[in-house]
PDB file of C-alpha atoms in Angstrom:
ATOM      1  CA  MET A   1      52.603   6.664  -0.158  1.00 50.00           C
ATOM      2  CA  LYS A   2      50.771   8.775  -2.714  1.00 45.00           C
ATOM      3  CA  ARG A   3      50.453   5.745  -4.975  1.00 51.00           C
ATOM      4  CA  GLY A   4      48.874   3.783  -2.118  1.00 46.00           C
ATOM      5  CA  LEU A   5      46.388   6.579  -1.450  1.00 42.00           C
ATOM      6  CA  LEU A   6      45.501   6.738  -5.116  1.00 46.00           C
ATOM      7  CA  ILE A   7      44.885   2.981  -5.198  1.00 45.00           C
ATOM      8  CA  LEU A   8      42.719   3.184  -2.058  1.00 44.00           C
ATOM      9  CA  LEU A   9      40.752   6.090  -3.517  1.00 43.00           C
ATOM     10  CA  SER A  10      40.250   4.211  -6.769  1.00 46.00           C
ATOM     11  CA  VAL A  11      38.973   1.170  -4.894  1.00 44.00           C
ATOM     12  CA  CYS A  12      36.523   3.337  -2.916  1.00 45.00           C
ATOM     13  CA  VAL A  13      35.277   4.998  -6.095  1.00 42.00           C
ATOM     14  CA  LEU A  14      34.852   1.654  -7.826  1.00 48.00           C
ATOM     15  CA  THR A  15      33.040   0.210  -4.828  1.00 47.00           C
ATOM     16  CA  THR A  16      30.666   3.163  -4.686  1.00 42.00           C
ATOM     17  CA  ALA A  17      30.081   3.031  -8.418  1.00 45.00           C
ATOM     18  CA  ALA A  18      29.425  -0.698  -8.263  1.00 50.00           C
ATOM     19  CA  TYR A  19      26.814  -0.207  -5.554  1.00 49.00           C
ATOM     20  CA  PHE A  20      24.874   2.487  -7.377  1.00 46.00           C
ATOM     21  CA  THR A  21      25.086   0.755 -10.743  1.00 49.00           C
ATOM     22  CA  ALA A  22      23.684  -2.455  -9.261  1.00 46.00           C
ATOM     23  CA  SER A  23      20.272  -1.244 -10.345  1.00 56.00           C
ATOM     24  CA  LYS A  24      17.855  -2.440 -12.990  1.00 56.00           C
ATOM     25  CA  TRP A  25      20.414  -4.089 -15.254  1.00 63.00           C
ATOM     26  CA  ALA A  26      22.067  -5.948 -12.374  1.00 92.00           C
ATOM     27  CA  ILE A  27      18.865  -7.024 -10.597  1.00 96.00           C
ATOM     28  CA  ARG A  28      16.897 -10.045 -11.684  1.00 96.00           C
ATOM     29  CA  HIS A  29      13.116 -10.010 -11.260  1.00 96.00           C
ATOM     30  CA  GLU A  30      11.155 -13.229 -11.459  1.00 97.00           C
ATOM     31  CA  THR A  31       7.482 -13.883 -10.781  1.00 98.00           C
ATOM     32  CA  LEU A  32       6.536 -17.304  -9.425  1.00 98.00           C
ATOM     33  CA  THR A  33       3.150 -18.808  -8.630  1.00 98.00           C
ATOM     34  CA  PHE A  34       2.926 -21.324  -5.809  1.00 98.00           C
ATOM     35  CA  PHE A  35      -0.231 -23.181  -4.863  1.00 98.00           C
ATOM     36  CA  ASP A  36      -1.173 -23.783  -1.256  1.00 98.00           C
ATOM     37  CA  ALA A  37      -3.275 -26.941  -1.477  1.00 98.00           C
ATOM     38  CA  SER A  38      -4.240 -26.755   2.193  1.00 98.00           C
ATOM     39  CA  ARG A  39      -6.060 -23.481   1.503  1.00 98.00           C
ATOM     40  CA  ASN A  40      -6.813 -24.104  -2.178  1.00 98.00           C
ATOM     41  CA  ARG A  41      -5.114 -20.793  -2.872  1.00 98.00           C
ATOM     42  CA  PRO A  42      -2.439 -19.584  -5.306  1.00 98.00           C
ATOM     43  CA  VAL A  43       0.302 -17.405  -3.839  1.00 98.00           C
ATOM     44  CA  GLN A  44       2.247 -15.293  -6.322  1.00 98.00           C
ATOM     45  CA  VAL A  45       5.620 -13.789  -5.478  1.00 98.00           C
ATOM     46  CA  ASP A  46       7.952 -11.457  -7.316  1.00 98.00           C
ATOM     47  CA  ILE A  47      11.613 -11.994  -6.479  1.00 98.00           C
ATOM     48  CA  ALA A  48      14.191  -9.243  -6.935  1.00 98.00           C
ATOM     49  CA  VAL A  49      17.830 -10.179  -6.369  1.00 97.00           C
ATOM     50  CA  ARG A  50      21.225  -8.993  -7.527  1.00 96.00           C
ATOM     51  CA  ARG A  51      22.607 -11.472 -10.023  1.00 96.00           C
ATOM     52  CA  ASP A  52      26.102 -11.513  -8.515  1.00 96.00           C
ATOM     53  CA  LYS A  53      24.783 -12.027  -4.972  1.00 97.00           C
ATOM     54  CA  GLU A  54      22.484 -14.783  -6.167  1.00 97.00           C
ATOM     55  CA  MET A  55      25.423 -16.562  -7.814  1.00 97.00           C
ATOM     56  CA  GLN A  56      27.429 -16.310  -4.602  1.00 97.00           C
ATOM     57  CA  ALA A  57      24.500 -17.698  -2.585  1.00 97.00           C
ATOM     58  CA  ASN A  58      24.035 -20.554  -5.052  1.00 97.00           C
ATOM     59  CA  ALA A  59      27.726 -21.382  -4.613  1.00 97.00           C
ATOM     60  CA  GLY A  60      27.308 -21.458  -0.847  1.00 97.00           C
ATOM     61  CA  MET A  61      29.589 -18.448  -0.375  1.00 97.00           C
ATOM     62  CA  ILE A  62      27.035 -16.170   1.314  1.00 97.00           C
ATOM     63  CA  THR A  63      23.592 -16.217   2.867  1.00 98.00           C
ATOM     64  CA  LEU A  64      21.125 -13.727   1.421  1.00 98.00           C
ATOM     65  CA  PRO A  65      19.165 -11.566   3.858  1.00 98.00           C
ATOM     66  CA  VAL A  66      15.448 -11.586   3.028  1.00 98.00           C
ATOM     67  CA  ALA A  67      13.014  -8.677   2.785  1.00 98.00           C
ATOM     68  CA  VAL A  68       9.294  -9.440   2.424  1.00 98.00           C
ATOM     69  CA  LEU A  69       7.218  -6.720   0.744  1.00 99.00           C
ATOM     70  CA  ASN A  70       3.467  -6.523   1.341  1.00 98.00           C
ATOM     71  CA  HIS A  71       1.246  -4.449  -0.940  1.00 98.00           C
ATOM     72  CA  GLY A  72      -1.587  -2.084  -0.112  1.00 98.00           C
ATOM     73  CA  ASN A  73      -5.253  -2.714  -0.836  1.00 96.00           C
ATOM     74  CA  THR A  74      -5.987  -2.535  -4.605  1.00 95.00           C
ATOM     75  CA  VAL A  75      -2.264  -2.234  -5.415  1.00 97.00           C
ATOM     76  CA  LYS A  76      -0.495  -5.198  -7.015  1.00 98.00           C
ATOM     77  CA  PHE A  77       2.531  -6.951  -5.532  1.00 98.00           C
ATOM     78  CA  THR A  78       4.572  -5.930  -8.574  1.00 98.00           C
ATOM     79  CA  GLU A  79       3.992  -2.204  -7.935  1.00 98.00           C
ATOM     80  CA  TYR A  80       6.736  -1.720  -5.334  1.00 98.00           C
ATOM     81  CA  SER A  81       9.823  -2.174  -7.483  1.00 97.00           C
ATOM     82  CA  PHE A  82      11.196   1.163  -6.239  1.00 97.00           C
ATOM     83  CA  LEU A  83      11.499  -0.474  -2.806  1.00 98.00           C
ATOM     84  CA  ALA A  84      12.450  -3.970  -3.972  1.00 98.00           C
ATOM     85  CA  ASN A  85      15.348  -2.572  -5.989  1.00 97.00           C
ATOM     86  CA  VAL A  86      16.821  -0.804  -2.945  1.00 96.00           C
ATOM     87  CA  PHE A  87      16.878  -4.072  -1.017  1.00 97.00           C
ATOM     88  CA  ALA A  88      18.177  -6.062  -3.983  1.00 97.00           C
ATOM     89  CA  ALA A  89      20.943  -3.532  -4.634  1.00 95.00           C
ATOM     90  CA  ARG A  90      22.051  -4.007  -1.038  1.00 95.00           C
ATOM     91  CA  GLY A  91      22.286  -7.762  -1.479  1.00 96.00           C
ATOM     92  CA  TYR A  92      18.898  -8.818  -0.151  1.00 97.00           C
ATOM     93  CA  MET A  93      16.510 -11.228  -1.778  1.00 98.00           C
ATOM     94  CA  ALA A  94      13.394  -9.041  -1.948  1.00 98.00           C
ATOM     95  CA  VAL A  95      10.152 -11.030  -2.065  1.00 98.00           C
ATOM     96  CA  SER A  96       6.900  -9.253  -2.918  1.00 98.00           C
ATOM     97  CA  ILE A  97       3.783 -11.303  -2.165  1.00 98.00           C
ATOM     98  CA  GLN A  98       0.339 -10.985  -3.753  1.00 98.00           C
ATOM     99  CA  HIS A  99      -2.022 -11.222  -0.795  1.00 98.00           C
ATOM    100  CA  ASP A 100      -5.373 -10.402  -2.381  1.00 97.00           C
ATOM    101  CA  LEU A 101      -7.228 -12.404  -5.003  1.00 97.00           C
ATOM    102  CA  ASP A 102     -10.148 -11.314  -7.152  1.00 94.00           C
ATOM    103  CA  THR A 103     -12.243 -13.953  -5.395  1.00 95.00           C
ATOM    104  CA  ASP A 104     -11.548 -12.502  -1.932  1.00 96.00           C
ATOM    105  CA  ALA A 105     -14.214 -10.462  -0.214  1.00 93.00           C
ATOM    106  CA  PRO A 106     -13.601  -6.715  -0.435  1.00 91.00           C
ATOM    107  CA  LEU A 107     -11.874  -5.005   2.444  1.00 91.00           C
ATOM    108  CA  VAL A 108     -14.395  -3.603   4.922  1.00 89.00           C
ATOM    109  CA  THR A 109     -14.328  -1.394   7.990  1.00 90.00           C
ATOM    110  CA  LYS A 110     -16.268  -2.464  11.087  1.00 92.00           C
ATOM    111  CA  VAL A 111     -15.899   0.198  13.725  1.00 88.00           C
ATOM    112  CA  GLY A 112     -15.597  -1.206  17.224  1.00 89.00           C
ATOM    113  CA  GLU A 113     -14.014  -4.491  16.169  1.00 92.00           C
ATOM    114  CA  LEU A 114     -10.332  -5.310  16.576  1.00 93.00           C
ATOM    115  CA  TYR A 115      -8.386  -3.575  13.796  1.00 96.00           C
ATOM    116  CA  VAL A 116     -11.807  -2.427  12.509  1.00 95.00           C
ATOM    117  CA  GLY A 117     -12.607  -5.984  11.458  1.00 95.00           C
ATOM    118  CA  ARG A 118      -9.424  -6.552   9.461  1.00 97.00           C
ATOM    119  CA  LEU A 119      -8.001  -9.346  11.644  1.00 97.00           C
ATOM    120  CA  PRO A 120      -8.899 -12.169   9.174  1.00 97.00           C
ATOM    121  CA  VAL A 121      -7.077 -10.257   6.421  1.00 97.00           C
ATOM    122  CA  TYR A 122      -3.931  -9.951   8.531  1.00 98.00           C
ATOM    123  CA  GLU A 123      -4.092 -13.606   9.535  1.00 98.00           C
ATOM    124  CA  ARG A 124      -4.373 -14.555   5.864  1.00 98.00           C
ATOM    125  CA  GLY A 125      -1.363 -12.352   5.120  1.00 98.00           C
ATOM    126  CA  VAL A 126       0.655 -14.165   7.792  1.00 98.00           C
ATOM    127  CA  GLN A 127      -0.308 -17.500   6.243  1.00 98.00           C
ATOM    128  CA  ASN A 128       0.751 -16.239   2.821  1.00 98.00           C
ATOM    129  CA  ILE A 129       4.154 -15.139   4.143  1.00 98.00           C
ATOM    130  CA  LYS A 130       4.719 -18.413   6.004  1.00 98.00           C
ATOM    131  CA  TYR A 131       3.756 -20.455   2.952  1.00 98.00           C
ATOM    132  CA  ALA A 132       5.884 -18.381   0.545  1.00 98.00           C
ATOM    133  CA  VAL A 133       8.903 -18.737   2.844  1.00 98.00           C
ATOM    134  CA  ARG A 134       8.471 -22.528   2.977  1.00 98.00           C
ATOM    135  CA  GLU A 135       8.392 -22.720  -0.819  1.00 98.00           C
ATOM    136  CA  LEU A 136      11.296 -20.336  -1.284  1.00 98.00           C
ATOM    137  CA  LYS A 137      13.478 -22.429   0.988  1.00 98.00           C
ATOM    138  CA  LYS A 138      13.245 -25.178  -1.639  1.00 97.00           C
ATOM    139  CA  ILE A 139      14.392 -22.808  -4.391  1.00 96.00           C
ATOM    140  CA  GLN A 140      16.953 -20.675  -2.564  1.00 96.00           C
ATOM    141  CA  PRO A 141      18.051 -22.485   0.608  1.00 97.00           C
ATOM    142  CA  ASN A 142      21.019 -20.164   1.156  1.00 98.00           C
ATOM    143  CA  SER A 143      18.895 -17.292   2.456  1.00 98.00           C
ATOM    144  CA  ASP A 144      18.187 -16.110   5.988  1.00 98.00           C
ATOM    145  CA  TYR A 145      14.488 -16.783   6.520  1.00 98.00           C
ATOM    146  CA  ASP A 146      14.837 -16.621  10.299  1.00 97.00           C
ATOM    147  CA  HIS A 147      15.448 -12.863  10.468  1.00 97.00           C
ATOM    148  CA  LEU A 148      13.067 -11.233   8.023  1.00 98.00           C
ATOM    149  CA  THR A 149      12.862  -7.564   7.183  1.00 98.00           C
ATOM    150  CA  LEU A 150       9.156  -6.854   6.748  1.00 98.00           C
ATOM    151  CA  VAL A 151       8.021  -4.018   4.508  1.00 98.00           C
ATOM    152  CA  GLY A 152       4.480  -2.928   3.745  1.00 98.00           C
ATOM    153  CA  HIS A 153       2.309  -0.126   2.427  1.00 98.00           C
ATOM    154  CA  SER A 154      -1.018   0.661   4.061  1.00 98.00           C
ATOM    155  CA  ASN A 155      -2.842  -2.664   4.554  1.00 98.00           C
ATOM    156  CA  GLY A 156       0.466  -4.378   3.759  1.00 98.00           C
ATOM    157  CA  GLY A 157       2.129  -2.332   6.480  1.00 98.00           C
ATOM    158  CA  ASP A 158      -0.487  -3.602   8.917  1.00 98.00           C
ATOM    159  CA  ILE A 159       0.192  -7.166   7.785  1.00 98.00           C
ATOM    160  CA  SER A 160       3.902  -6.541   8.401  1.00 98.00           C
ATOM    161  CA  MET A 161       3.334  -5.154  11.891  1.00 98.00           C
ATOM    162  CA  PHE A 162       0.865  -7.917  12.755  1.00 98.00           C
ATOM    163  CA  TYR A 163       3.352 -10.577  11.629  1.00 98.00           C
ATOM    164  CA  ALA A 164       6.028  -8.935  13.778  1.00 98.00           C
ATOM    165  CA  LYS A 165       3.699  -9.033  16.793  1.00 97.00           C
ATOM    166  CA  GLU A 166       2.940 -12.724  16.218  1.00 97.00           C
ATOM    167  CA  PHE A 167       6.510 -13.837  15.434  1.00 97.00           C
ATOM    168  CA  PRO A 168       8.898 -11.233  16.886  1.00 96.00           C
ATOM    169  CA  ASP A 169      11.823 -13.678  17.033  1.00 96.00           C
ATOM    170  CA  ASP A 170      11.631 -14.146  13.252  1.00 97.00           C
ATOM    171  CA  VAL A 171      11.881 -10.430  12.473  1.00 97.00           C
ATOM    172  CA  LYS A 172      14.912  -8.189  12.121  1.00 96.00           C
ATOM    173  CA  LYS A 173      13.376  -4.883  11.013  1.00 97.00           C
ATOM    174  CA  VAL A 174      10.002  -3.457  10.008  1.00 98.00           C
ATOM    175  CA  VAL A 175       9.415  -0.720   7.443  1.00 98.00           C
ATOM    176  CA  THR A 176       5.892   0.606   6.980  1.00 98.00           C
ATOM    177  CA  LEU A 177       4.484   3.127   4.575  1.00 98.00           C
ATOM    178  CA  ASP A 178       1.421   4.658   6.211  1.00 98.00           C
ATOM    179  CA  ASN A 179      -0.065   1.620   7.949  1.00 98.00           C
ATOM    180  CA  LEU A 180      -3.298   2.682   9.631  1.00 97.00           C
ATOM    181  CA  ARG A 181      -4.644  -0.083  11.891  1.00 97.00           C
ATOM    182  CA  VAL A 182      -2.055  -2.184  13.735  1.00 98.00           C
ATOM    183  CA  PRO A 183      -0.135  -0.309  16.461  1.00 97.00           C
ATOM    184  CA  PHE A 184       3.650  -0.234  16.364  1.00 97.00           C
ATOM    185  CA  MET A 185       5.582  -2.568  18.616  1.00 95.00           C
ATOM    186  CA  THR A 186       7.313  -0.487  21.253  1.00 95.00           C
ATOM    187  CA  ASP A 187       9.411  -3.014  23.154  1.00 93.00           C
ATOM    188  CA  GLY A 188      12.571  -2.067  21.247  1.00 89.00           C
ATOM    189  CA  LYS A 189      13.234  -5.633  20.087  1.00 91.00           C
ATOM    190  CA  PHE A 190      13.901  -4.492  16.539  1.00 91.00           C
ATOM    191  CA  LYS A 191      14.062  -1.254  14.632  1.00 94.00           C
ATOM    192  CA  ILE A 192      11.040   0.278  12.956  1.00 97.00           C
ATOM    193  CA  LEU A 193      10.996   2.881  10.185  1.00 97.00           C
ATOM    194  CA  SER A 194       7.652   4.344   9.173  1.00 98.00           C
ATOM    195  CA  PHE A 195       6.936   6.793   6.369  1.00 98.00           C
ATOM    196  CA  ARG A 196       3.796   8.792   7.097  1.00 98.00           C
ATOM    197  CA  SER A 197       1.532  10.707   4.744  1.00 97.00           C
ATOM    198  CA  HIS A 198      -0.229  14.030   5.157  1.00 95.00           C
ATOM    199  CA  ASP A 199      -3.640  12.927   3.947  1.00 93.00           C
ATOM    200  CA  THR A 200      -7.080  14.228   4.890  1.00 92.00           C
ATOM    201  CA  VAL A 201      -8.785  10.938   3.991  1.00 93.00           C
ATOM    202  CA  PHE A 202      -6.419   8.208   5.186  1.00 95.00           C
ATOM    203  CA  LYS A 203      -5.507   8.708   8.823  1.00 95.00           C
ATOM    204  CA  PRO A 204      -4.132   6.184  11.329  1.00 96.00           C
ATOM    205  CA  ASP A 205      -6.423   4.893  14.048  1.00 96.00           C
ATOM    206  CA  PRO A 206      -5.738   6.267  17.543  1.00 94.00           C
ATOM    207  CA  GLY A 207      -2.753   4.579  19.153  1.00 95.00           C
ATOM    208  CA  VAL A 208      -1.212   3.220  15.937  1.00 97.00           C
ATOM    209  CA  VAL A 209       1.698   5.675  15.780  1.00 97.00           C
ATOM    210  CA  PRO A 210       3.304   6.161  19.221  1.00 95.00           C
ATOM    211  CA  ASP A 211       3.970   9.609  20.583  1.00 94.00           C
ATOM    212  CA  ASP A 212       7.442  11.130  20.427  1.00 92.00           C
ATOM    213  CA  ASP A 213       8.493  10.001  23.899  1.00 93.00           C
ATOM    214  CA  VAL A 214       7.639   6.367  23.194  1.00 95.00           C
ATOM    215  CA  CYS A 215       9.388   6.495  19.817  1.00 94.00           C
ATOM    216  CA  GLU A 216      12.478   7.923  21.484  1.00 89.00           C
ATOM    217  CA  LYS A 217      12.633   5.109  24.025  1.00 91.00           C
ATOM    218  CA  ALA A 218      11.878   2.352  21.509  1.00 93.00           C
ATOM    219  CA  GLY A 219      14.200   3.544  18.735  1.00 88.00           C
ATOM    220  CA  ILE A 220      11.360   4.073  16.255  1.00 95.00           C
ATOM    221  CA  THR A 221      11.982   6.441  13.353  1.00 96.00           C
ATOM    222  CA  VAL A 222       8.941   8.225  11.944  1.00 96.00           C
ATOM    223  CA  VAL A 223       9.327  10.150   8.687  1.00 96.00           C
ATOM    224  CA  ASN A 224       6.655  12.703   7.850  1.00 96.00           C
ATOM    225  CA  THR A 225       6.800  12.870   4.053  1.00 96.00           C
ATOM    226  CA  GLY A 226       4.001  15.352   3.358  1.00 95.00           C
ATOM    227  CA  ALA A 227       2.856  12.989   0.603  1.00 96.00           C
ATOM    228  CA  GLN A 228      -0.529  11.488  -0.101  1.00 97.00           C
ATOM    229  CA  HIS A 229      -1.322   8.005   1.174  1.00 98.00           C
ATOM    230  CA  THR A 230      -1.896   6.591  -2.295  1.00 96.00           C
ATOM    231  CA  ASP A 231       1.433   7.858  -3.631  1.00 97.00           C
ATOM    232  CA  MET A 232       3.566   5.335  -1.769  1.00 98.00           C
ATOM    233  CA  SER A 233       3.942   2.783  -4.548  1.00 98.00           C
ATOM    234  CA  ASP A 234       5.412   2.741  -8.053  1.00 98.00           C
ATOM    235  CA  ARG A 235       2.412   4.878  -9.049  1.00 97.00           C
ATOM    236  CA  GLY A 236       3.689   7.821  -7.022  1.00 97.00           C
ATOM    237  CA  PRO A 237       5.798  10.773  -8.217  1.00 97.00           C
ATOM    238  CA  GLU A 238       9.504  10.212  -8.792  1.00 97.00           C
ATOM    239  CA  THR A 239      10.487  12.901  -6.282  1.00 97.00           C
ATOM    240  CA  LEU A 240       8.733  11.053  -3.460  1.00 97.00           C
ATOM    241  CA  LYS A 241      10.039   7.630  -4.466  1.00 98.00           C
ATOM    242  CA  THR A 242      13.588   8.928  -4.704  1.00 97.00           C
ATOM    243  CA  ARG A 243      13.336  10.503  -1.253  1.00 97.00           C
ATOM    244  CA  ILE A 244      11.959   7.307   0.268  1.00 97.00           C
ATOM    245  CA  GLN A 245      14.681   5.250  -1.417  1.00 97.00           C
ATOM    246  CA  GLY A 246      17.399   7.465   0.009  1.00 95.00           C
ATOM    247  CA  LEU A 247      16.030   7.365   3.545  1.00 95.00           C
ATOM    248  CA  LEU A 248      15.446   3.628   3.380  1.00 96.00           C
ATOM    249  CA  ASP A 249      19.018   3.156   2.191  1.00 94.00           C
ATOM    250  CA  LYS A 250      20.273   5.103   5.221  1.00 93.00           C
ATOM    251  CA  PHE A 251      18.073   3.038   7.527  1.00 94.00           C
ATOM    252  CA  LEU A 252      19.676  -0.147   6.206  1.00 93.00           C
ATOM    253  CA  ASP A 253      23.206   1.168   6.771  1.00 85.00           C
ATOM    254  CA  ASP A 254      23.429  -0.361  10.222  1.00 65.00           C
ATOM    255  CA  ASP A 255      22.459  -3.900   9.233  1.00 55.00           C
ATOM    256  CA  SER A 256      24.463  -5.898  11.713  1.00 41.00           C
ATOM    257  CA  LYS A 257      23.698  -8.137  14.658  1.00 35.00           C
ATOM    258  CA  LEU A 258      20.221  -8.627  16.046  1.00 30.00           C
ATOM    259  CA  SER A 259      20.054  -6.810  19.343  1.00 32.00           C
ATOM    260  CA  PRO A 260      17.560  -4.854  21.416  1.00 32.00           C
ATOM    261  CA  VAL A 261      17.112  -1.311  20.169  1.00 38.00           C
ATOM    262  CA  THR A 262      16.952   1.510  22.697  1.00 37.00           C
ATOM    263  CA  GLY A 263      17.800   5.171  22.649  1.00 38.00           C
ATOM    264  CA  LYS A 264      16.782   8.162  20.627  1.00 38.00           C
ATOM    265  CA  PRO A 265      15.878   7.439  16.988  1.00 38.00           C
ATOM    266  CA  LYS A 266      17.473   9.288  14.134  1.00 42.00           C
ATOM    267  CA  ILE A 267      15.520  12.326  12.974  1.00 36.00           C
ATOM    268  CA  ILE A 268      15.977  11.997   9.263  1.00 41.00           C
ATOM    269  CA  GLU A 269      13.290  14.229   7.835  1.00 45.00           C
ATOM    270  CA  GLN A 270      10.843  16.876   8.967  1.00 42.00           C
ATOM    271  CA  PRO A 271       7.314  17.222   7.539  1.00 39.00           C
ATOM    272  CA  ALA A 272       7.476  18.377   3.945  1.00 39.00           C
ATOM    273  CA  GLN A 273       5.551  21.277   2.522  1.00 39.00           C
ATOM    274  CA  GLN A 274       2.962  20.820  -0.209  1.00 37.00           C
ATOM    275  CA  SER A 275       4.871  19.592  -3.245  1.00 37.00           C
ATOM    276  CA  ASN A 276       4.622  17.286  -6.234  1.00 38.00           C
ATOM    277  CA  ALA A 277       4.324  14.433  -3.750  1.00 36.00           C
ATOM    278  CA  ALA A 278       0.969  15.831  -2.678  1.00 36.00           C
ATOM    279  CA  ASP A 279      -0.132  17.251  -6.019  1.00 37.00           C
ATOM    280  CA  PRO A 280      -3.918  16.758  -6.290  1.00 32.00           C
ATOM    281  CA  ASN A 281      -3.547  16.425 -10.034  1.00 32.00           C
ATOM    282  CA  LYS A 282      -1.332  13.392  -9.434  1.00 32.00           C
ATOM    283  CA  ILE A 283      -3.704  11.838  -6.932  1.00 27.00           C
ATOM    284  CA  ALA A 284      -6.584  11.962  -9.370  1.00 29.00           C
ATOM    285  CA  GLN A 285      -4.885   9.190 -11.369  1.00 31.00           C
ATOM    286  CA  TYR A 286      -4.945   6.720  -8.499  1.00 28.00           C
ATOM    287  CA  THR A 287      -7.594   4.620  -6.824  1.00 33.00           C
ATOM    288  CA  PRO A 288      -8.127   6.198  -3.369  1.00 37.00           C
ATOM    289  CA  SER A 289      -8.919   2.895  -1.665  1.00 43.00           C
ATOM    290  CA  VAL A 290      -5.507   1.864  -0.459  1.00 52.00           C
ATOM    291  CA  ASN A 291      -6.037   1.252   3.230  1.00 61.00           C
TER     292      ASN A 291
END
């Protein structure tokens, strides 16, 4: 009996160790450039995937879940590896898409217009995601492109939420990091996790983040990090990134069947006090135009 318990304990320890060591050395990153001839536009993607899971998918043994990461304004698609690696470690194929090109018009704010005039940017983001998925199906057909997990920071979070509004049946979960313009979906069709900043410059438009009662009914989890808006990428402090990684990992624990989500959301973190995550000396290094 004791021997059996020891074997079981050893297996659990090995399994846990394998999960946490499936980090940088076990994850393959590859950057690809596709070209959408219909729009005369290149679409770059960075793929992060665990090597062992990729081999199993290539052999037809498993189907990889897919997470699509969408960057913030002025931040590159390769600057969210701290998020991509969490998904990859869990067996996802994480796909980060470069939405903005140097030739694109700068992001503007037009008060009084829908999403303050950002609608064309979100529509372009949807086209980029749709095109990237079509191309990736040719490369990695053994992935689940019909139930995407959408992730995005700031403008990328708005692209994620807008995509979910347009194609709710294609979405499994949404994770945003301080999106400011597109209101959350509140019908409870899928789970939403949103990390919020405590920033005097970057604030969400009225109605974007639902009140507590609506969140409770819709199963939306809102995490008040106390961080600065511009910290929510690889540029941010390690303490903040580690905290976000841990909470995101918990959020992904219940990956199971697609089903309506109702009931009280998990309260996983209260607003943080001023810390390294909101250190003004840190912020000075970053471009404060992520929105």
